[in-house]
Tab-separated table of C-alpha atoms and ligand atoms in Angstrom:
chain	number	residue	atom	x	y	z
C	607	MET	CA	187.527	109.257	5.197
C	608	PHE	CA	183.799	110.537	5.187
C	609	VAL	CA	182.647	109.709	8.602
C	610	LEU	CA	179.646	111.666	9.740
C	611	PHE	CA	178.161	112.459	12.874
C	612	SER	CA	175.634	109.856	12.208
C	613	ASP	CA	178.419	107.351	11.946
C	614	ILE	CA	179.222	107.693	15.736
C	615	LEU	CA	177.145	107.252	18.942
C	616	PRO	CA	174.180	107.417	19.611
C	617	LEU	CA	172.932	107.408	16.007
C	618	ASP	CA	175.149	104.397	15.005
C	619	GLU	CA	174.822	101.725	17.769
C	620	ASN	CA	178.096	100.102	16.592
C	621	GLY	CA	179.792	103.299	16.273
C	622	LEU	CA	181.855	102.912	19.484
C	623	SER	CA	185.337	102.602	17.792
C	624	ALA	CA	184.488	105.457	15.471
C	625	THR	CA	183.429	107.647	18.617
C	626	ARG	CA	186.687	106.833	20.144
C	627	GLU	CA	188.702	107.814	17.089
C	628	PHE	CA	187.000	111.166	16.670
C	629	LEU	CA	187.338	112.041	20.638
C	630	LEU	CA	190.962	111.091	20.744
C	631	LYS	CA	191.595	113.323	17.702
C	632	VAL	CA	190.120	116.152	19.593
C	633	VAL	CA	191.947	115.296	22.558
C	634	GLU	CA	195.209	115.490	20.645
C	635	ILE	CA	194.244	118.634	19.555
C	636	LEU	CA	193.645	119.836	23.017
C	637	MET	CA	197.013	118.182	24.297
C	638	GLU	CA	198.784	120.320	21.572
C	639	TYR	CA	197.279	123.340	22.803
C	640	ILE	CA	198.236	122.618	26.373
C	641	LYS	CA	201.992	122.111	25.163
C	642	GLU	CA	201.927	125.222	23.308
C	643	THR	CA	200.545	127.111	26.257
C	644	HIS	CA	203.365	126.222	28.462
C	645	ASP	CA	205.888	126.677	25.779
C	646	ARG	CA	207.970	130.127	26.383
C	647	GLN	CA	209.110	130.217	23.045
C	648	ALA	CA	205.524	129.961	21.576
C	649	LYS	CA	203.305	133.210	21.200
C	650	ILE	CA	200.454	134.040	23.318
C	651	LEU	CA	198.308	134.976	20.483
C	652	GLU	CA	198.283	135.483	16.798
C	653	PHE	CA	196.617	138.789	16.660
C	654	LYS	CA	194.299	139.746	13.795
C	655	HIS	CA	192.032	142.327	13.293
C	656	PRO	CA	188.112	141.104	13.207
C	657	ALA	CA	187.758	141.383	9.598
C	658	ASP	CA	190.927	139.519	8.925
C	659	MET	CA	190.188	136.869	11.297
C	660	ARG	CA	186.851	136.380	9.896
C	661	LYS	CA	188.684	135.654	6.498
C	662	GLN	CA	190.797	132.907	8.279
C	663	LEU	CA	187.649	131.231	9.744
C	664	GLU	CA	185.022	129.012	7.906
C	665	LEU	CA	182.357	130.216	10.413
C	666	ASP	CA	179.317	129.543	7.998
C	667	LEU	CA	176.719	127.077	9.098
C	668	PRO	CA	176.261	124.443	6.196
C	669	ASP	CA	172.894	123.131	5.117
C	670	THR	CA	174.507	119.724	4.685
C	671	GLY	CA	176.790	118.659	7.744
C	672	VAL	CA	180.347	118.326	7.423
C	673	THR	CA	182.536	115.457	8.132
C	674	LEU	CA	183.948	114.620	11.464
C	675	GLN	CA	187.419	115.207	10.104
C	676	GLN	CA	186.342	118.690	9.170
C	677	LEU	CA	185.094	119.063	12.797
C	678	VAL	CA	188.719	118.071	13.892
C	679	ASP	CA	190.152	120.689	11.778
C	680	ASP	CA	187.649	123.340	13.071
C	681	CYS	CA	188.551	122.315	16.390
C	682	SER	CA	192.352	122.950	15.470
C	683	ILE	CA	191.851	126.221	13.856
C	684	THR	CA	189.583	127.541	16.635
C	685	LEU	CA	192.575	126.858	19.130
C	686	LYS	CA	195.213	128.237	16.693
C	687	TYR	CA	193.769	131.604	17.151
C	688	GLN	CA	192.899	131.506	20.717
C	689	VAL	CA	194.467	133.784	23.307
C	690	ARG	CA	196.598	131.380	25.567
C	691	THR	CA	195.340	132.398	28.828
C	692	GLY	CA	197.529	129.990	30.704
C	693	HIS	CA	200.729	131.159	28.972
C	694	PRO	CA	203.432	132.156	31.639
C	695	ARG	CA	203.356	135.639	29.952
C	696	PHE	CA	199.777	136.283	30.000
C	697	PHE	CA	199.048	139.089	32.941
C	698	ASN	CA	196.075	140.469	31.386
C	699	GLN	CA	193.335	139.337	33.714
C	700	LEU	CA	192.286	138.456	37.219
C	701	SER	CA	191.813	134.956	35.997
C	702	CYS	CA	194.962	133.714	34.259
C	703	GLY	CA	196.555	130.213	34.218
C	704	LEU	CA	195.464	126.873	33.109
C	705	ASP	CA	195.373	124.372	36.103
C	706	LEU	CA	195.294	121.050	34.562
C	707	VAL	CA	193.758	119.115	37.360
C	708	SER	CA	190.802	121.663	37.280
C	709	MET	CA	190.858	121.305	33.550
C	710	ALA	CA	190.548	117.704	33.879
C	711	GLY	CA	187.562	118.232	36.201
C	712	GLU	CA	185.878	120.674	33.464
C	713	TRP	CA	186.203	117.784	31.157
C	714	LEU	CA	184.376	115.167	33.391
C	715	THR	CA	181.735	118.118	34.150
C	716	ALA	CA	181.096	118.458	30.323
C	717	THR	CA	180.805	114.750	29.838
C	718	ALA	CA	178.481	114.262	32.595
C	719	ASN	CA	176.373	117.339	31.225
C	720	THR	CA	173.874	117.556	34.154
C	721	ASN	CA	172.028	120.613	35.611
C	722	MET	CA	172.445	121.403	39.317
C	723	PHE	CA	169.041	122.525	40.028
C	724	THR	CA	167.971	119.096	41.646
C	725	TYR	CA	169.773	115.949	43.659
C	726	GLU	CA	167.651	113.942	41.500
C	727	ILE	CA	170.017	114.459	38.528
C	728	ALA	CA	173.313	115.444	40.175
C	729	PRO	CA	173.358	113.521	43.439
C	730	VAL	CA	177.361	113.425	43.701
C	731	PHE	CA	178.011	116.845	42.416
C	732	ILE	CA	175.163	118.576	44.845
C	733	LEU	CA	177.028	116.377	47.773
C	734	MET	CA	180.322	118.076	46.648
C	735	GLU	CA	178.797	121.517	46.775
C	736	HIS	CA	177.904	120.838	50.211
C	737	VAL	CA	181.269	119.879	51.372
C	738	VAL	CA	183.247	122.641	49.575
C	739	LEU	CA	181.124	125.478	50.205
C	740	GLN	CA	180.870	124.506	53.916
C	741	ARG	CA	184.768	124.341	54.083
C	742	MET	CA	184.941	127.837	52.386
C	743	ARG	CA	182.464	129.218	55.148
C	744	GLU	CA	184.678	127.847	57.700
C	745	ILE	CA	187.811	129.405	56.169
C	746	ILE	CA	185.783	132.832	56.393
C	747	GLY	CA	184.901	132.218	59.912
C	748	PHE	CA	181.056	131.663	59.484
C	749	THR	CA	179.622	128.742	61.430
C	750	GLY	CA	176.750	127.422	59.664
C	751	GLY	CA	175.095	129.801	57.068
C	752	ASP	CA	174.516	128.706	53.237
C	753	SER	CA	176.212	129.360	50.077
C	754	ILE	CA	175.686	129.158	46.247
C	755	LEU	CA	177.831	128.933	43.132
C	756	ALA	CA	176.632	131.715	40.657
C	757	PRO	CA	177.627	132.393	37.191
C	758	GLY	CA	180.389	135.110	37.985
C	759	GLY	CA	181.175	137.553	40.751
C	760	SER	CA	178.773	140.278	39.400
C	761	ILE	CA	175.793	137.840	40.002
C	762	SER	CA	177.100	136.783	43.300
C	763	ASN	CA	177.034	140.391	44.448
C	764	LEU	CA	173.613	140.351	43.149
C	765	TYR	CA	172.534	137.563	45.228
C	766	ALA	CA	173.712	139.322	48.180
C	767	PHE	CA	171.899	142.459	47.662
C	768	LEU	CA	168.698	140.416	46.997
C	769	ALA	CA	169.130	138.466	50.218
C	770	ALA	CA	169.855	141.575	52.250
C	771	ARG	CA	166.871	143.280	51.070
C	772	HIS	CA	164.736	140.236	51.661
C	773	LYS	CA	165.974	140.182	55.181
C	774	MET	CA	165.019	143.761	55.819
C	775	PHE	CA	161.911	143.978	53.725
C	776	PRO	CA	160.644	140.351	53.413
C	777	ASP	CA	157.086	141.866	52.084
C	778	TYR	CA	159.183	143.153	48.799
C	779	LYS	CA	158.908	139.514	47.371
C	780	SER	CA	155.153	139.609	46.826
C	781	ARG	CA	154.181	143.214	47.166
C	782	GLY	CA	156.965	144.642	45.093
C	783	LEU	CA	158.315	148.342	45.055
C	784	HIS	CA	155.539	149.840	47.011
C	785	SER	CA	156.179	147.664	50.246
C	786	ILE	CA	158.899	149.946	51.163
C	787	ARG	CA	158.222	153.255	52.192
C	788	GLY	CA	161.184	155.127	51.480
C	789	GLN	CA	164.273	155.462	49.282
C	790	LEU	CA	166.595	152.416	49.941
C	791	VAL	CA	170.362	153.391	49.759
C	792	MET	CA	173.566	151.408	49.316
C	793	TYR	CA	177.019	152.039	49.804
C	794	THR	CA	180.472	151.193	48.119
C	795	SER	CA	183.771	152.636	47.555
C	796	ASP	CA	184.681	154.522	44.446
C	797	GLN	CA	186.944	151.874	43.587
C	798	CYS	CA	184.575	148.849	43.777
C	799	HIS	CA	183.713	146.523	40.871
C	800	TYR	CA	180.979	148.136	38.481
C	801	SER	CA	178.474	145.057	39.551
C	802	VAL	CA	177.633	146.736	42.729
C	803	LYS	CA	176.336	149.588	41.048
C	804	SER	CA	174.613	147.527	38.507
C	805	CYS	CA	172.621	145.937	41.429
C	806	ALA	CA	171.179	149.325	42.375
C	807	ALA	CA	170.271	149.956	38.399
C	808	VAL	CA	168.713	146.560	38.187
C	809	CYS	CA	166.883	146.101	41.529
C	810	GLY	CA	165.003	149.612	41.383
C	811	LEU	CA	166.987	151.699	43.474
C	812	GLY	CA	168.587	153.881	40.611
C	813	THR	CA	172.504	154.174	40.380
C	814	ASP	CA	172.035	157.717	41.971
C	815	ASN	CA	171.299	155.522	45.108
C	816	CYS	CA	174.391	153.549	45.060
C	817	VAL	CA	176.521	156.066	47.129
C	818	GLU	CA	180.372	156.052	46.268
C	819	VAL	CA	182.364	156.413	49.223
C	820	PRO	CA	185.796	158.051	48.623
C	821	SER	CA	188.950	155.971	49.047
C	822	ASP	CA	192.158	157.009	50.355
C	823	GLU	CA	195.449	157.158	48.127
C	824	ARG	CA	195.735	153.404	48.158
C	825	GLY	CA	192.219	152.828	47.109
C	826	ARG	CA	190.811	151.852	50.487
C	827	MET	CA	187.430	152.838	51.792
C	828	ILE	CA	187.444	155.825	54.078
C	829	PRO	CA	185.155	154.755	57.029
C	830	SER	CA	184.783	158.129	58.199
C	831	GLU	CA	183.517	159.306	54.987
C	832	LEU	CA	181.165	156.221	54.823
C	833	GLU	CA	179.637	157.103	58.035
C	834	ARG	CA	179.275	160.978	56.841
C	835	LEU	CA	177.352	159.729	53.731
C	836	ILE	CA	175.033	157.472	55.690
C	837	LEU	CA	174.143	160.328	58.021
C	838	GLU	CA	173.728	162.665	55.189
C	839	ARG	CA	171.015	160.218	53.519
C	840	LYS	CA	169.448	159.489	56.701
C	841	SER	CA	168.782	162.953	57.339
C	842	ARG	CA	166.954	163.490	53.885
C	843	GLY	CA	164.702	160.556	55.180
C	844	HIS	CA	166.315	157.863	52.928
C	845	ILE	CA	166.910	154.194	54.228
C	846	PRO	CA	170.723	153.141	53.931
C	847	PHE	CA	170.404	149.275	54.188
C	848	PHE	CA	173.487	147.726	52.328
C	849	VAL	CA	177.324	148.411	52.543
C	850	ASN	CA	179.725	146.800	49.985
C	851	ALA	CA	183.143	146.591	51.269
C	852	THR	CA	185.834	145.258	48.622
C	853	ALA	CA	188.502	142.954	49.334
C	854	GLY	CA	190.955	143.081	46.555
C	855	THR	CA	189.633	146.089	44.025
C	856	THR	CA	189.698	145.301	40.411
C	857	VAL	CA	192.410	147.781	39.472
C	858	LEU	CA	194.627	148.521	42.447
C	859	GLY	CA	193.836	145.397	44.431
C	860	ALA	CA	193.145	147.532	47.590
C	861	PHE	CA	191.367	146.005	50.616
C	862	ASP	CA	188.731	148.236	52.377
C	863	PRO	CA	189.263	148.156	56.088
C	864	LEU	CA	186.769	145.512	57.123
C	865	GLU	CA	186.866	145.853	61.132
C	866	PRO	CA	185.762	149.859	61.115
C	867	ILE	CA	183.306	149.163	58.210
C	868	ALA	CA	181.659	146.311	60.335
C	869	ASP	CA	181.432	148.616	63.340
C	870	ILE	CA	179.413	151.155	61.077
C	871	CYS	CA	177.178	148.468	59.808
C	872	GLN	CA	176.482	147.252	63.320
C	873	LYS	CA	175.777	150.814	64.693
C	874	TYR	CA	173.456	151.765	61.725
C	875	LYS	CA	171.973	148.029	61.472
C	876	LEU	CA	173.080	147.826	57.886
C	877	TRP	CA	173.915	144.718	55.872
C	878	MET	CA	177.689	144.248	55.125
C	879	HIS	CA	178.574	142.358	52.075
C	880	VAL	CA	182.165	141.901	51.189
C	881	ASP	CA	183.234	141.547	47.713
C	882	ALA	CA	186.242	139.297	47.996
C	883	ALA	CA	185.800	137.901	44.348
C	884	TRP	CA	189.543	138.783	43.716
C	885	GLY	CA	191.031	139.021	47.295
C	886	GLY	CA	189.108	135.938	48.669
C	887	GLY	CA	191.914	133.521	47.855
C	888	LEU	CA	194.360	135.110	50.305
C	889	LEU	CA	192.131	133.768	53.185
C	890	PHE	CA	194.201	130.665	52.870
C	891	SER	CA	197.466	132.408	53.639
C	892	ARG	CA	198.220	132.490	57.393
C	893	LYS	CA	201.091	135.029	56.222
C	894	HIS	CA	198.898	137.390	54.258
C	895	ARG	CA	195.262	136.934	55.366
C	896	HIS	CA	195.694	139.496	57.975
C	897	PRO	CA	195.546	142.393	58.120
C	898	ARG	CA	193.925	142.524	54.848
C	899	LEU	CA	190.879	140.348	55.542
C	900	THR	CA	190.649	140.832	59.217
C	901	GLY	CA	187.125	141.067	60.195
C	902	ILE	CA	185.799	139.231	57.246
C	903	GLU	CA	183.909	136.895	59.632
C	904	ARG	CA	181.711	139.714	60.699
C	905	ALA	CA	180.308	140.236	57.336
C	906	ASP	CA	176.675	138.878	56.338
C	907	SER	CA	177.654	137.773	53.117
C	908	VAL	CA	180.840	137.348	51.177
C	909	THR	CA	181.658	136.809	47.292
C	910	TRP	CA	184.886	134.708	46.423
C	911	ASN	CA	185.773	133.616	43.150
C	912	PRO	CA	187.933	130.471	43.017
C	913	HIS	CA	188.454	131.044	39.306
C	914	LYS	CA	190.734	134.063	40.141
C	915	LEU	CA	193.529	133.709	42.619
C	916	MET	CA	192.852	129.847	43.128
C	917	GLY	CA	193.117	129.167	39.573
C	918	THR	CA	190.099	127.130	39.273
C	919	LEU	CA	188.824	127.013	35.566
C	920	LEU	CA	186.390	129.762	34.463
C	921	GLN	CA	183.839	130.064	35.856
C	922	CYS	CA	183.839	129.306	39.444
C	923	SER	CA	182.151	131.890	41.752
C	924	THR	CA	180.570	131.646	45.214
C	925	VAL	CA	178.661	133.697	47.594
C	926	HIS	CA	178.378	132.866	51.078
C	927	PHE	CA	175.749	134.025	53.741
C	928	LYS	CA	176.143	133.915	57.488
C	929	GLU	CA	172.401	133.018	57.872
C	930	ASP	CA	170.840	129.981	56.579
C	931	GLY	CA	167.543	129.688	55.010
C	932	LEU	CA	167.812	133.192	53.375
C	933	LEU	CA	168.581	132.228	49.937
C	934	ILE	CA	165.472	129.996	49.663
C	935	SER	CA	163.247	132.399	51.482
C	936	CYS	CA	164.361	134.764	49.206
C	937	ASN	CA	164.317	133.252	45.812
C	938	GLN	CA	162.048	130.338	46.162
C	939	MET	CA	159.082	129.841	43.575
C	940	SER	CA	158.260	126.446	44.158
C	941	ALA	CA	157.857	125.492	40.591
C	942	GLU	CA	155.814	122.272	40.744
C	943	TYR	CA	157.405	120.475	37.904
C	944	LEU	CA	160.783	120.548	39.127
C	945	PHE	CA	160.770	121.066	43.125
C	946	MET	CA	158.134	118.662	44.207
C	947	GLN	CA	158.079	118.166	47.725
C	948	ASP	CA	156.929	114.514	47.858
C	949	LYS	CA	160.142	113.010	46.340
C	950	LEU	CA	161.810	109.742	47.268
C	951	TYR	CA	164.747	111.667	48.969
C	952	ASP	CA	165.456	114.661	51.262
C	953	VAL	CA	164.445	117.643	49.238
C	954	GLN	CA	166.613	120.175	50.981
C	955	TYR	CA	169.206	118.700	48.680
C	956	ASP	CA	167.356	120.411	45.575
C	957	THR	CA	169.437	123.626	45.300
C	958	GLY	CA	167.541	124.933	42.249
C	959	ASP	CA	164.978	126.955	44.208
C	960	LYS	CA	167.494	128.918	46.011
C	961	VAL	CA	168.541	130.876	43.069
C	962	ILE	CA	166.883	133.394	40.291
C	963	GLN	CA	168.185	131.392	37.247
C	964	CYS	CA	166.737	127.983	36.773
C	965	GLY	CA	169.668	126.023	34.789
C	966	ARG	CA	172.722	126.129	36.974
C	967	HIS	CA	175.979	124.984	35.500
C	968	ASN	CA	178.180	122.288	37.252
C	969	ASP	CA	181.183	124.539	38.791
C	970	ILE	CA	182.061	122.428	41.763
C	971	PHE	CA	183.566	119.489	40.434
C	972	LYS	CA	186.548	121.157	39.021
C	973	LEU	CA	187.131	122.986	42.024
C	974	TRP	CA	186.551	119.836	44.259
C	975	LEU	CA	189.216	117.885	42.197
C	976	GLN	CA	191.609	120.592	42.493
C	977	TRP	CA	191.289	120.948	46.217
C	978	ARG	CA	191.744	117.330	46.512
C	979	ALA	CA	195.046	117.584	44.569
C	980	LYS	CA	196.306	120.426	46.303
C	981	GLY	CA	195.047	119.931	49.666
C	982	THR	CA	194.286	123.148	51.738
C	983	GLU	CA	197.876	123.516	52.131
C	984	GLY	CA	198.491	123.555	48.410
C	985	PHE	CA	196.330	126.590	48.219
C	986	GLU	CA	198.193	128.458	50.799
C	987	LYS	CA	201.622	127.720	49.254
C	988	LEU	CA	200.093	129.074	45.870
C	989	MET	CA	198.868	132.304	47.584
C	990	ASP	CA	202.172	132.750	49.340
C	991	ARG	CA	204.156	132.081	45.956
C	992	LEU	CA	201.884	134.612	43.904
C	993	MET	CA	202.444	137.216	46.615
C	994	GLU	CA	206.288	136.598	46.582
C	995	LEU	CA	206.243	137.056	42.752
C	996	SER	CA	204.446	140.134	43.047
C	997	GLN	CA	206.775	141.540	45.352
C	998	TYR	CA	209.852	140.472	43.321
C	999	MET	CA	208.163	142.413	40.490
C	1000	VAL	CA	207.845	145.320	42.652
C	1001	ARG	CA	211.396	145.211	43.397
C	1002	LYS	CA	212.446	144.865	39.908
C	1003	ILE	CA	210.549	147.849	39.031
C	1004	LYS	CA	212.178	150.146	41.889
C	1005	ALA	CA	215.498	148.850	40.632
C	1006	GLN	CA	214.963	150.398	37.336
C	1007	PRO	CA	213.241	153.884	38.022
C	1008	ASP	CA	214.253	155.251	34.956
C	1009	LYS	CA	212.261	152.881	32.994
C	1010	TYR	CA	209.406	151.934	35.111
C	1011	TYR	CA	207.316	154.208	37.462
C	1012	LEU	CA	205.733	152.322	40.408
C	1013	ILE	CA	202.279	154.112	41.203
C	1014	LEU	CA	201.848	152.464	44.691
C	1015	GLU	CA	203.043	149.652	46.912
C	1016	PRO	CA	200.578	146.842	46.013
C	1017	GLU	CA	198.472	145.233	48.873
C	1018	MET	CA	198.184	141.920	46.711
C	1019	MET	CA	198.870	140.852	43.125
C	1020	ASN	CA	197.965	144.023	41.043
C	1021	VAL	CA	201.286	145.736	40.466
C	1022	SER	CA	200.444	149.340	38.853
C	1023	PHE	CA	203.005	151.311	36.895
C	1024	TRP	CA	203.860	153.237	33.826
C	1025	TYR	CA	206.639	152.353	31.488
C	1026	VAL	CA	208.862	155.179	30.533
C	1027	PRO	CA	210.147	155.516	27.048
C	1028	THR	CA	213.594	156.689	26.213
C	1029	ARG	CA	212.668	160.209	25.482
C	1030	MET	CA	210.849	160.821	28.647
C	1031	ARG	CA	213.319	159.464	31.111
C	1032	SER	CA	215.011	162.706	31.477
C	1033	MET	CA	211.800	164.623	32.281
C	1034	ALA	CA	210.981	165.155	36.014
C	1035	HIS	CA	207.704	163.234	36.947
C	1036	SER	CA	204.753	165.810	36.937
C	1037	ARG	CA	201.135	165.609	35.654
C	1038	GLU	CA	202.358	166.539	32.282
C	1039	ARG	CA	204.687	163.593	32.122
C	1040	GLU	CA	201.787	161.181	33.425
C	1041	LYS	CA	199.515	162.638	30.465
C	1042	LEU	CA	202.382	161.508	28.062
C	1043	LEU	CA	202.843	158.096	29.603
C	1044	GLY	CA	199.039	157.693	29.624
C	1045	GLN	CA	199.471	158.259	25.756
C	1046	ILE	CA	202.156	155.677	25.235
C	1047	THR	CA	200.491	153.008	27.302
C	1048	PRO	CA	197.780	151.792	24.918
C	1049	VAL	CA	200.282	151.986	21.946
C	1050	LEU	CA	202.694	149.805	23.867
C	1051	LYS	CA	199.896	147.409	24.670
C	1052	GLY	CA	199.058	147.398	20.965
C	1053	ARG	CA	202.593	146.362	20.196
C	1054	MET	CA	202.695	143.784	22.605
C	1055	MET	CA	199.642	142.062	21.070
C	1056	GLN	CA	200.930	142.308	17.497
C	1057	ALA	CA	204.257	140.742	18.719
C	1058	GLY	CA	202.273	138.204	20.594
C	1059	THR	CA	204.802	137.975	23.373
C	1060	LEU	CA	203.220	139.482	26.247
C	1061	MET	CA	199.816	140.545	27.535
C	1062	VAL	CA	199.361	143.237	30.434
C	1063	GLY	CA	196.141	145.059	30.981
C	1064	TYR	CA	196.099	148.840	31.355
C	1065	GLN	CA	193.336	151.529	32.142
C	1066	PRO	CA	192.766	154.907	33.334
C	1067	LEU	CA	191.646	155.308	36.902
C	1068	ASP	CA	190.184	158.515	38.547
C	1069	ASP	CA	192.392	161.206	37.528
C	1070	ARG	CA	195.481	159.051	36.434
C	1071	PRO	CA	195.827	158.451	32.980
C	1072	ASN	CA	196.150	155.121	31.149
C	1073	PHE	CA	198.681	152.973	33.414
C	1074	PHE	CA	199.710	149.270	33.247
C	1075	ARG	CA	197.919	146.804	35.934
C	1076	ASN	CA	199.893	143.791	35.955
C	1077	ILE	CA	198.230	140.699	37.405
C	1078	ILE	CA	200.069	137.600	38.816
C	1079	SER	CA	197.510	134.922	39.407
C	1080	SER	CA	199.120	132.058	37.388
C	1081	ALA	CA	200.781	129.156	38.930
C	1082	ALA	CA	202.960	129.124	35.744
C	1083	VAL	CA	204.661	132.284	36.147
C	1084	THR	CA	208.148	132.430	37.609
C	1085	GLU	CA	210.798	135.045	38.382
C	1086	LYS	CA	212.196	134.611	34.933
C	1087	ASP	CA	208.774	135.522	33.283
C	1088	ILE	CA	208.757	138.670	35.241
C	1089	ASP	CA	212.461	139.483	34.042
C	1090	PHE	CA	211.194	138.906	30.437
C	1091	LEU	CA	208.019	140.893	30.902
C	1092	LEU	CA	210.089	143.954	31.857
C	1093	ALA	CA	212.782	143.604	29.260
C	1094	GLU	CA	210.212	142.951	26.391
C	1095	MET	CA	208.256	146.029	27.459
C	1096	ASP	CA	211.407	147.922	27.106
C	1097	ARG	CA	212.365	146.139	23.776
C	1098	LEU	CA	208.732	147.132	22.434
C	1099	GLY	CA	208.218	150.372	23.811
C	1100	HIS	CA	211.761	152.229	24.224
C	1101	ASP	CA	211.290	154.229	21.004
C	1102	LEU	CA	207.796	155.569	21.640
T	294	HLD	O1	185.540	141.624	36.652
T	294	HLD	C1	186.383	141.029	36.387
T	294	HLD	C2	186.709	139.697	36.177
T	294	HLD	C3	187.608	139.173	35.617
T	294	HLD	C4	187.932	137.635	35.665
T	294	HLD	O2	187.110	136.869	36.354
T	294	HLD	O3	189.263	137.382	35.131
T	294	HLD	C5	187.557	141.824	35.806
T	294	HLD	C6	188.655	141.254	35.563
T	294	HLD	O4	188.782	139.814	35.392
T	294	HLD	C7	189.889	141.832	35.053
T	294	HLD	O5	190.826	141.297	34.689
T	294	HLD	O6	189.886	142.959	35.266
């Protein structure tokens, strides 16, 4: 069968049945991948080093196009070597899992293939954005306000930074750097996501003016240190203007104390941003929202990524503002070819001029569809279940203190620990033993990837050498997967 791309729509106007045949074959491959993703006997990945991987794949771009059957085979081999991030034993990232309703939404999104900058070409999706983002602001505790979906949490944080600077220094937009007389300074904890520091680098402050506030032994910002560092910079004539509080830090899952931070921001008239990219999902849970996120409604802006705890497909990241009108005022460039003011409809529905990008991907439909399926209660149940599983893992770790060393009691779904191989079990815990545990951690991770049976992330943090950070944010995980995880680590690592 030598059917080519020119034998299907749109080049062959009579190609509907060939088109259907081709697409159904692709869907079959996707179904096979979905089946394997949920099969606990199947591997998470087939690891190969880059040079070997390259040999398995026919990546070259041909001068003469290949057949549709070859494309189907290309799709198949692509997924063969893809890491199954929805596998119940994939604990490696903040975004794990494969929510099939959200995935169906992503399929529809791809088919609709539209840009989100104007109502003109995305009417239904734009209205969905309004409804979903307003609901998210209500859950945060904002009345009114404005929001936008951005390409990732880092860019969401950047939008917050830009709005804050615009609010305080509206001349910056037209007059640039020289309109601000003095050194702007921003604050964030030493546990924050690196994107906060990146705002200082890309927005002209310089990273030296992103002040890292020390955190306590559980990774939470120390408010008295924040105040001290604000006063210290003020005494040098600098202009503190922005504080980022993190709700769910990347490694430890710590929550900065929002109420005391809000008090300080109020006292010194600073913009308060909450980076809840990771922890935001817990806003759904009446059981776990407080005290972790108490006070979030006092923030000026909040980043919240549905693609993490809520399991929405990648990527889906939102940023919310208490004050309406800031996004448009800050970012509007009034491109005349796109945002004409004399259109047929109410041009307030053209969201494109609220953002610094032009093209914007449709990240709303998969979230809207998922929310319709689960209901708000479904998200609450999911949060409570993920917390329950994390606590289960903590109990299991504590029950086997010879094999696993829990680093701290987690506030959310990050479980941080060292695996202890047999030869180190009789050693008393000390800095020396931590150093040795830190050395075997990447070796064990390597063994996991070679075996293909388990993936758990690791990193050093501050003066702690490498340790495992296990994330439970997939609805596919059950207690038996956590039992497996611990047993598998021991099977793979006892002799290290
Ligand atoms: O910045 C991060 C974003 C994600 C994610 O969206 O899954 C960091 C991590 O995950 C991570 O797993 O450390």
